[in-house]
mmCIF file of N, CA and C in Angstrom:
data_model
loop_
_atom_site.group_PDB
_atom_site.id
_atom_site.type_symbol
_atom_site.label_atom_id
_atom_site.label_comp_id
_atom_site.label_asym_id
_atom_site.label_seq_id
_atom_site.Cartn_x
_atom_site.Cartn_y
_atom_site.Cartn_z
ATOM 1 N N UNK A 381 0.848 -1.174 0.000
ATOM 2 C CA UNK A 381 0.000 0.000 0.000
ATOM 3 C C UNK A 381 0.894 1.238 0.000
ATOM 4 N N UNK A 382 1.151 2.329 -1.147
ATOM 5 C CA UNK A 382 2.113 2.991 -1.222
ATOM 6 C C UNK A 382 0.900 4.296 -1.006
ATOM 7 N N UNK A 383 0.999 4.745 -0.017
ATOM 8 C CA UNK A 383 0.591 6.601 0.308
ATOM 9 C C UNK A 383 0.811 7.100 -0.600
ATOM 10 N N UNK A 384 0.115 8.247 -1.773
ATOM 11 C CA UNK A 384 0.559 9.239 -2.396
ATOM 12 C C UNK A 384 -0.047 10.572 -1.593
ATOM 13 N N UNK A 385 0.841 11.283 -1.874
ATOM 14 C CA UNK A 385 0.794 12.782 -1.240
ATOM 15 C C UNK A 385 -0.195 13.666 -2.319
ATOM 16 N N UNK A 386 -0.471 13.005 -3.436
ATOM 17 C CA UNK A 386 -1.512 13.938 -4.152
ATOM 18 C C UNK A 386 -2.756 13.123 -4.942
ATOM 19 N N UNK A 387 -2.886 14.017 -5.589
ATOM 20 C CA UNK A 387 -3.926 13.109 -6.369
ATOM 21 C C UNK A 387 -4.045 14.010 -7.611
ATOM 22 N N UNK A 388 -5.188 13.133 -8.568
ATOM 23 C CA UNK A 388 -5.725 14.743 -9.425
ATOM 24 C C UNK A 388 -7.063 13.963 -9.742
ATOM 25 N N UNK A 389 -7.890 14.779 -11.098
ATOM 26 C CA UNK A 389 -9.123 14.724 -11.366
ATOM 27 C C UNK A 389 -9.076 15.291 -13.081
ATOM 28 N N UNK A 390 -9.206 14.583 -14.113
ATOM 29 C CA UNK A 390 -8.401 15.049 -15.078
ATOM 30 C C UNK A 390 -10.358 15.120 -15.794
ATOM 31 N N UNK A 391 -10.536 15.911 -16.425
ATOM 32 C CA UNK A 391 -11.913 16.368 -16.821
ATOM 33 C C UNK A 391 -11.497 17.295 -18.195
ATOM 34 N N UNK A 392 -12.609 17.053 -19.226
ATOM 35 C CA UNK A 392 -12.721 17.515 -20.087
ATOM 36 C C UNK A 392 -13.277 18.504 -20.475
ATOM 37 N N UNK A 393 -13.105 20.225 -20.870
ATOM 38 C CA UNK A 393 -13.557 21.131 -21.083
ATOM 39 C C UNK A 393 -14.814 21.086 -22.248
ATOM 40 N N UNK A 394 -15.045 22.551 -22.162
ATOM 41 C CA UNK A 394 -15.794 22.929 -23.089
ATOM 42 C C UNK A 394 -15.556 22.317 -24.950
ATOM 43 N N UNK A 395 -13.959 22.631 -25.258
ATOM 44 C CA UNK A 395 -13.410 22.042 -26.242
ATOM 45 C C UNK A 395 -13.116 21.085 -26.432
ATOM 46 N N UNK A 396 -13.541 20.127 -25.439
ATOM 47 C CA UNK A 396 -12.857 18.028 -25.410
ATOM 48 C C UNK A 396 -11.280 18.531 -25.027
ATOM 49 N N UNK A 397 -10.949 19.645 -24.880
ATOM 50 C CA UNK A 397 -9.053 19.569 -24.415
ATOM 51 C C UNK A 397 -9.404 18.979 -22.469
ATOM 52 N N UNK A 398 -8.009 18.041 -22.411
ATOM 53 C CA UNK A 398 -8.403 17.415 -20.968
ATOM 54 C C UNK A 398 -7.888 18.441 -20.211
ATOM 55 N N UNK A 399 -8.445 18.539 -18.874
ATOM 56 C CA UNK A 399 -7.771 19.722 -18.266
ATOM 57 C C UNK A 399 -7.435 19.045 -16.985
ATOM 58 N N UNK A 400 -6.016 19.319 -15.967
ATOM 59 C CA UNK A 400 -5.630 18.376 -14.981
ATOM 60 C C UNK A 400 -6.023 19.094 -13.831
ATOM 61 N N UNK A 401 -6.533 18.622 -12.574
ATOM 62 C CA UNK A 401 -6.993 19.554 -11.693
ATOM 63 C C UNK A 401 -6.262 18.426 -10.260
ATOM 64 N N UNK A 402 -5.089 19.079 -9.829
ATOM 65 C CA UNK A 402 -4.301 18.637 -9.157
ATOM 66 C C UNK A 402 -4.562 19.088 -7.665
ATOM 67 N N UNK A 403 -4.602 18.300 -6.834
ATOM 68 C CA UNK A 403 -4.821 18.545 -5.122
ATOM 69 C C UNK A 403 -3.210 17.787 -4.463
ATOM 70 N N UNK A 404 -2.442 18.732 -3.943
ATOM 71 C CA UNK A 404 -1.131 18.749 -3.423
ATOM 72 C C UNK A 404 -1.193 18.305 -2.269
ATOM 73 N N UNK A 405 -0.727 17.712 -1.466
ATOM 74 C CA UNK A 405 0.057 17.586 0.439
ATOM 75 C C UNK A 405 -1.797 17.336 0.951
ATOM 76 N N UNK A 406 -1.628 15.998 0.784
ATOM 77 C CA UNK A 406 -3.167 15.561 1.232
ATOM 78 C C UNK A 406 -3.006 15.466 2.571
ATOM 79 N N UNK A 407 -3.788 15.447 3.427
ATOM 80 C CA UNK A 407 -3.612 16.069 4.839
ATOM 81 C C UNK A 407 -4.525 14.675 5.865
ATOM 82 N N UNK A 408 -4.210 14.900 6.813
ATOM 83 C CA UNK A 408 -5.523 13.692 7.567
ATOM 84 C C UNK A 408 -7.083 14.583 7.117
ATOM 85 N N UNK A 409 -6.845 15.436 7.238
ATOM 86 C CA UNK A 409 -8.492 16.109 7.138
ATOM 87 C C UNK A 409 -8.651 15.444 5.874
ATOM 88 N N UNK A 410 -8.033 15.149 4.724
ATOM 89 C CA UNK A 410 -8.512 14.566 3.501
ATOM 90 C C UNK A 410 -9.011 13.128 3.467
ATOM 91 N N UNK A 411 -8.168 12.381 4.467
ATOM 92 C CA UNK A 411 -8.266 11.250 4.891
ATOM 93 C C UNK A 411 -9.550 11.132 5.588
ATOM 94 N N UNK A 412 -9.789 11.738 6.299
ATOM 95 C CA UNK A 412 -11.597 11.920 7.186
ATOM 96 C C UNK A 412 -12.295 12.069 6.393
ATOM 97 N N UNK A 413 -12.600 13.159 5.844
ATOM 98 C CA UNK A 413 -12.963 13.591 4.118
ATOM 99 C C UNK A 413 -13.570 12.230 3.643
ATOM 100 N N UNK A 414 -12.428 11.407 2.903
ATOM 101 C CA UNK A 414 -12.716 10.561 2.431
ATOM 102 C C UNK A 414 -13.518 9.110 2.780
ATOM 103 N N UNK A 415 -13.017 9.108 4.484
ATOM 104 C CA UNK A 415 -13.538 8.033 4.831
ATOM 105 C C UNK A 415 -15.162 8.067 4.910
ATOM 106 N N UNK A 416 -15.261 9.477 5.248
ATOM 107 C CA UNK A 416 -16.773 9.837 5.648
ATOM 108 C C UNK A 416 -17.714 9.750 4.374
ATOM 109 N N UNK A 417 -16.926 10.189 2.972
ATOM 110 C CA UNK A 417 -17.543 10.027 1.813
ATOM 111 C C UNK A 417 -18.169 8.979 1.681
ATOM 112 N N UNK A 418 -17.092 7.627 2.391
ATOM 113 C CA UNK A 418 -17.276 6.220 1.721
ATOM 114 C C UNK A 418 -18.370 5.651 3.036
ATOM 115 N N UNK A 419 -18.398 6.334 4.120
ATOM 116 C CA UNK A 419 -19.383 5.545 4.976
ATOM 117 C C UNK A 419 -20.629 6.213 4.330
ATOM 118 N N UNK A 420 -20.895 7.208 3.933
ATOM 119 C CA UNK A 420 -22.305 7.818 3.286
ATOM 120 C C UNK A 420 -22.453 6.806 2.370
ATOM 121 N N UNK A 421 -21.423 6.378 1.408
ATOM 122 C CA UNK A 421 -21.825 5.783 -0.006
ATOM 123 C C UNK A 421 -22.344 4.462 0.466
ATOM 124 N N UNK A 422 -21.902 4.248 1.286
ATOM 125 C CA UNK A 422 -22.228 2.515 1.438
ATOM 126 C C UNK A 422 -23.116 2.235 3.023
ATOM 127 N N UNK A 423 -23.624 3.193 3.299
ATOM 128 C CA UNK A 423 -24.651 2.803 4.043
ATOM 129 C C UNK A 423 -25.908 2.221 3.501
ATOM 130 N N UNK A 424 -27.047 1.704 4.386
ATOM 131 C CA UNK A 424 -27.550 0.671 4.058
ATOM 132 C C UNK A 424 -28.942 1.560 3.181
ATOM 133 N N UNK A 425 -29.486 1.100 2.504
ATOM 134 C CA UNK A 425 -30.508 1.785 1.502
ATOM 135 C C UNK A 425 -29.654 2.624 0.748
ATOM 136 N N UNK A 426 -28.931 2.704 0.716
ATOM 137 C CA UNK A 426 -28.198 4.202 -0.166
ATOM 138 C C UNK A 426 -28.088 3.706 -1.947
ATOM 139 N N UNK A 427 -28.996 4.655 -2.531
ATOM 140 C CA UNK A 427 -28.880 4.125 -3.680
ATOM 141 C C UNK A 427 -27.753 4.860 -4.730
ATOM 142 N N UNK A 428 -27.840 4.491 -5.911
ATOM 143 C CA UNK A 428 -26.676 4.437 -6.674
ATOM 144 C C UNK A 428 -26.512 5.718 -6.937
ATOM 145 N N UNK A 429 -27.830 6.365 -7.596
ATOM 146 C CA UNK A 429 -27.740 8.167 -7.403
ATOM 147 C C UNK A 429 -26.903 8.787 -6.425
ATOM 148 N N UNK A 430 -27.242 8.433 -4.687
ATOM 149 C CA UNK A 430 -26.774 9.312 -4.125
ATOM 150 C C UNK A 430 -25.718 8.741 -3.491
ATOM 151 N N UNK A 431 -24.937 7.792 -3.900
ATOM 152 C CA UNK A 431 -23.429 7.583 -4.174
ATOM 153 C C UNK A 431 -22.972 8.477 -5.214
ATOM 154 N N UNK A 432 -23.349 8.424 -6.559
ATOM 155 C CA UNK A 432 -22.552 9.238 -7.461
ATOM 156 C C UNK A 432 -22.869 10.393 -6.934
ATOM 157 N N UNK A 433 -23.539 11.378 -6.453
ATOM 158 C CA UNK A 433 -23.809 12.356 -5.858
ATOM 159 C C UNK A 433 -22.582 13.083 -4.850
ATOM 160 N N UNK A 434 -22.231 11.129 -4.246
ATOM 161 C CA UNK A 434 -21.515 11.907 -2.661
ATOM 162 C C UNK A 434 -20.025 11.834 -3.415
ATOM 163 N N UNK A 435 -19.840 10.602 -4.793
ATOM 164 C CA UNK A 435 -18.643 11.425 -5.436
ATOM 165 C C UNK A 435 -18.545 12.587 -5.737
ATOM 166 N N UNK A 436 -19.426 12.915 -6.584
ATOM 167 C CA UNK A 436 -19.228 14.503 -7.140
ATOM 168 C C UNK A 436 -19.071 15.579 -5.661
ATOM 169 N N UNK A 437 -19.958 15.690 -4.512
ATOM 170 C CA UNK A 437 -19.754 16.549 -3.999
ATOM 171 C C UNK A 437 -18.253 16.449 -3.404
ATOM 172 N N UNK A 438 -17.754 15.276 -2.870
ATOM 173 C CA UNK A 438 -16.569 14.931 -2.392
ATOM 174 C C UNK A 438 -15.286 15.249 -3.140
ATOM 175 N N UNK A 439 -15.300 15.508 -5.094
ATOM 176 C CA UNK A 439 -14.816 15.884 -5.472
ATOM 177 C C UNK A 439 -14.377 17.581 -5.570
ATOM 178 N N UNK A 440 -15.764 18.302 -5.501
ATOM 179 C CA UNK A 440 -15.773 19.617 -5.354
ATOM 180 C C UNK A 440 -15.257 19.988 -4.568
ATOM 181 N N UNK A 441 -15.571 19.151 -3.425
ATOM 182 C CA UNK A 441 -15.351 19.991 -2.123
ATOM 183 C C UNK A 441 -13.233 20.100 -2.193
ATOM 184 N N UNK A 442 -12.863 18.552 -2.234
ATOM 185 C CA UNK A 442 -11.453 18.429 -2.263
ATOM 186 C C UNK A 442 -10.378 19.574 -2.912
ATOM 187 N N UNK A 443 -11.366 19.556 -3.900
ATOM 188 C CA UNK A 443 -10.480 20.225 -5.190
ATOM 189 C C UNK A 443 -10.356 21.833 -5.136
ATOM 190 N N UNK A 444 -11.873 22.198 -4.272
ATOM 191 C CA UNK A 444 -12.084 23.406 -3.994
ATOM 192 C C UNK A 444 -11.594 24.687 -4.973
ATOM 193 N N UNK A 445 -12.110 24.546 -6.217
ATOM 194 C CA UNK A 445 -11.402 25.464 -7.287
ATOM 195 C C UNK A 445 -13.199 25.616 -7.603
ATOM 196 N N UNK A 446 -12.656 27.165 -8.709
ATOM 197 C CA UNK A 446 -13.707 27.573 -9.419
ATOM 198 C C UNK A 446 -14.202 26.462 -10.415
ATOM 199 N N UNK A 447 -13.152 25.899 -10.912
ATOM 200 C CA UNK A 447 -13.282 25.009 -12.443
ATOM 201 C C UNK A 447 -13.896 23.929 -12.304
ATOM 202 N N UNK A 448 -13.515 23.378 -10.410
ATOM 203 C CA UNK A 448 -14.181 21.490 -10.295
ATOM 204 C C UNK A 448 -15.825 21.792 -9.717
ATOM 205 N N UNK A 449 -16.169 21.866 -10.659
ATOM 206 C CA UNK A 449 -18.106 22.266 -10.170
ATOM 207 C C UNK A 449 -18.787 21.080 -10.740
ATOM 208 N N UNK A 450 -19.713 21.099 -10.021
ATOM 209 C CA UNK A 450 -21.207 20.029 -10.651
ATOM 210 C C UNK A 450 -21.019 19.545 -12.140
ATOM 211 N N UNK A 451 -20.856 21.062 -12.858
ATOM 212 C CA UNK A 451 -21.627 21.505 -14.326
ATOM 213 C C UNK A 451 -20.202 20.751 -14.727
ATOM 214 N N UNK A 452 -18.956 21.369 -14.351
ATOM 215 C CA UNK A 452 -17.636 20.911 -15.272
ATOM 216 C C UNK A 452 -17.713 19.182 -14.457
ATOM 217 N N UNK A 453 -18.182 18.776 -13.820
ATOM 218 C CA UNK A 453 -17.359 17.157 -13.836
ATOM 219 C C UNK A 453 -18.832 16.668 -14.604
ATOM 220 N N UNK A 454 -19.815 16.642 -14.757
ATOM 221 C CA UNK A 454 -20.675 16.045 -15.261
ATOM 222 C C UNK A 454 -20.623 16.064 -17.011
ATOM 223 N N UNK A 455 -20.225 17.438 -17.095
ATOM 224 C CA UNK A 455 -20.252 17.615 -18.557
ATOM 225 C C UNK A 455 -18.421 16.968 -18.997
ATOM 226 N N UNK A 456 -18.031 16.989 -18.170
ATOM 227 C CA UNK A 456 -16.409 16.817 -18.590
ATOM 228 C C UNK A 456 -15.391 15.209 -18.289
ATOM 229 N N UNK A 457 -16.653 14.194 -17.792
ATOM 230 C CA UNK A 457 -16.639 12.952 -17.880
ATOM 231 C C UNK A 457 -17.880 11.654 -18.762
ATOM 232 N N UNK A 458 -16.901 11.080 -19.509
ATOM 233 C CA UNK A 458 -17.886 10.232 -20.039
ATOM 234 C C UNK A 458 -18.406 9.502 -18.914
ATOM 235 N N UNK A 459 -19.724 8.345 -19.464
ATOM 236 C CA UNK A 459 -20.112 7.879 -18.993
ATOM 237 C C UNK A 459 -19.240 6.525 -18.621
ATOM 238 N N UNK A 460 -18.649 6.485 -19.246
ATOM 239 C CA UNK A 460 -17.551 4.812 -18.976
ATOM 240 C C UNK A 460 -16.481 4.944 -17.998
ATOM 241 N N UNK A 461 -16.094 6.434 -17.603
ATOM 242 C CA UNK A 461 -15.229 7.284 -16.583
ATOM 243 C C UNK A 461 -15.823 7.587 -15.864
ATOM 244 N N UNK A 462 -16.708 7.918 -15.509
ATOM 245 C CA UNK A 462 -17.522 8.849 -13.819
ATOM 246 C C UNK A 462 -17.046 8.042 -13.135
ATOM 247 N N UNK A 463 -17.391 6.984 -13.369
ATOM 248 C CA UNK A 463 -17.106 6.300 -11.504
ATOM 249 C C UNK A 463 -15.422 6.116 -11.141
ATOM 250 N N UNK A 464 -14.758 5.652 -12.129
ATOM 251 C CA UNK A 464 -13.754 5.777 -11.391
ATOM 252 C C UNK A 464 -12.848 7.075 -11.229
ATOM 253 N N UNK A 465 -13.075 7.680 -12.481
ATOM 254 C CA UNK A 465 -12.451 9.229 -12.234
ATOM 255 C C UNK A 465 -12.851 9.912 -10.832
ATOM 256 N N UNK A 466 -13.668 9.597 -10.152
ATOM 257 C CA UNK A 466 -14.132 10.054 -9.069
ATOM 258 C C UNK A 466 -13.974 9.354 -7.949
ATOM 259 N N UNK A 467 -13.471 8.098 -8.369
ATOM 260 C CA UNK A 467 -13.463 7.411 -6.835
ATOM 261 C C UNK A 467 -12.060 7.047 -6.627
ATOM 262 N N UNK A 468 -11.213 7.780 -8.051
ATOM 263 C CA UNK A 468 -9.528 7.793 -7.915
ATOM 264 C C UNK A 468 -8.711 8.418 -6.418
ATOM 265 N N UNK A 469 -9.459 9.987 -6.907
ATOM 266 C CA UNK A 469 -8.937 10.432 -5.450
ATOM 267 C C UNK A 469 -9.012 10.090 -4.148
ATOM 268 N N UNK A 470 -10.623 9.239 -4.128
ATOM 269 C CA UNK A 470 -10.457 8.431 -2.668
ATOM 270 C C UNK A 470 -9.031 7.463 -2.390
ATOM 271 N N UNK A 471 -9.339 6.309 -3.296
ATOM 272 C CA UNK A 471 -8.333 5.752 -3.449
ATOM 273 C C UNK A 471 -6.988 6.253 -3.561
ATOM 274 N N UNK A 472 -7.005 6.998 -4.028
ATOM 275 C CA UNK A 472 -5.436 8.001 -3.659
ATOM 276 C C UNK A 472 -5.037 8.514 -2.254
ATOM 277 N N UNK A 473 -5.882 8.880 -1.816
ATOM 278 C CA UNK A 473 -5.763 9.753 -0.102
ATOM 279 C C UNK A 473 -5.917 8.352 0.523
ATOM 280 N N UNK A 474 -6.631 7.460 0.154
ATOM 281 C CA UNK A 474 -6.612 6.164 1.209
ATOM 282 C C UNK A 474 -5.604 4.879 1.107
ATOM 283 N N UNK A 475 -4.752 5.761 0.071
ATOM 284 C CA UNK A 475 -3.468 4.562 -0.333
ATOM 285 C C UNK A 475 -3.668 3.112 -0.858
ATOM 286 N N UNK A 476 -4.790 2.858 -1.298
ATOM 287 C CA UNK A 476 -5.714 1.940 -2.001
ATOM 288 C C UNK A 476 -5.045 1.870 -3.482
ATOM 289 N N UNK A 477 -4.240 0.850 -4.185
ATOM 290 C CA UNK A 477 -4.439 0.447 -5.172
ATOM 291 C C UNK A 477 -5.020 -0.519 -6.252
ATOM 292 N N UNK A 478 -5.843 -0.300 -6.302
ATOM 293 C CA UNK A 478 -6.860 -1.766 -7.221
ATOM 294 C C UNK A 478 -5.643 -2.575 -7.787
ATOM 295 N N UNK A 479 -4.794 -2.399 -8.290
ATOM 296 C CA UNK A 479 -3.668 -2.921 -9.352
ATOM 297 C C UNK A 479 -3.153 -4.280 -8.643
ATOM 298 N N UNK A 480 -2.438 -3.409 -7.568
ATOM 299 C CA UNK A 480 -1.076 -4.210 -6.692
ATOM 300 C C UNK A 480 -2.282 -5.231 -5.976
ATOM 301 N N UNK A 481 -3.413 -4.882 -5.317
ATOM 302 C CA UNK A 481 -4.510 -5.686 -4.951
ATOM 303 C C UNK A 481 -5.079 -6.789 -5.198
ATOM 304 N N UNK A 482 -4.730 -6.912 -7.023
ATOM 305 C CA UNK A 482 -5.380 -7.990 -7.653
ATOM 306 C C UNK A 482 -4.152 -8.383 -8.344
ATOM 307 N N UNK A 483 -2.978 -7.606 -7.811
ATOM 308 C CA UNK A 483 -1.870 -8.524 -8.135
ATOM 309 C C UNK A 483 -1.543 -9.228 -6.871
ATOM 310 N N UNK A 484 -2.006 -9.248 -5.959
ATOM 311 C CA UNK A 484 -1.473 -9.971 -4.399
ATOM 312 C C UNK A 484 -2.777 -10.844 -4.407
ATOM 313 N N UNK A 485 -3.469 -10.770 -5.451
ATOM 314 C CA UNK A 485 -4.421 -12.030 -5.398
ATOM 315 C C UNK A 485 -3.581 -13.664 -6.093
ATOM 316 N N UNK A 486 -3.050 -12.862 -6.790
ATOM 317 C CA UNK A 486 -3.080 -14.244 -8.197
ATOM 318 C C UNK A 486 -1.511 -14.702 -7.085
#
């Protein structure tokens, strides 16, 4: 489990150009942040809407820029990307790699 100190959120503008939206020196507050995201998402009745919901707000909030809004991650991720483009940065602040994970399976 390798800690990274950042993360990003890479979203597509108005023009399809990708634009990188980088969050530096992740902090424990990011770490709370995140954990709290993931106990909302996966509590019991919680449906799929207001999981993608508690990504997007969890993203805004992190990123805290003019550019990472509602309007720019919805319009600036396909549909085959939302979920994980958004659930990267958790996994980033929580030192979570899917990769090395399902390589310590086999």
């Amino acid at each position: 489990m390798a800690i990274k100190n950042k993360t990003q959120l890479v979203l597509k503008d108005k023009d399809g150009k990708k634009v990188v939206h980088e969050k530096n020196n992740l902090t424990a507050g990011d770490v709370l942040d995140a954990l709290e995201c993931q106990e909302r998402m996966y509590a019991e009745n919680t449906t799929a809407v207001k999981q993608f919901n508690e990504l997007v707000e969890f993203n805004i909030s992190l990123f805290n820029s003019d550019e990472v809004t509602r309007e720019s991650i919805l319009q600036g991720l396909t549909n085959d990307e939302a979920f994980s483009a958004l659930n990267q940065p958790i996994l980033d602040i929580l030192g979570i790699d899917p990769s090395s994970e399902e390589n310590e399976k086999k």
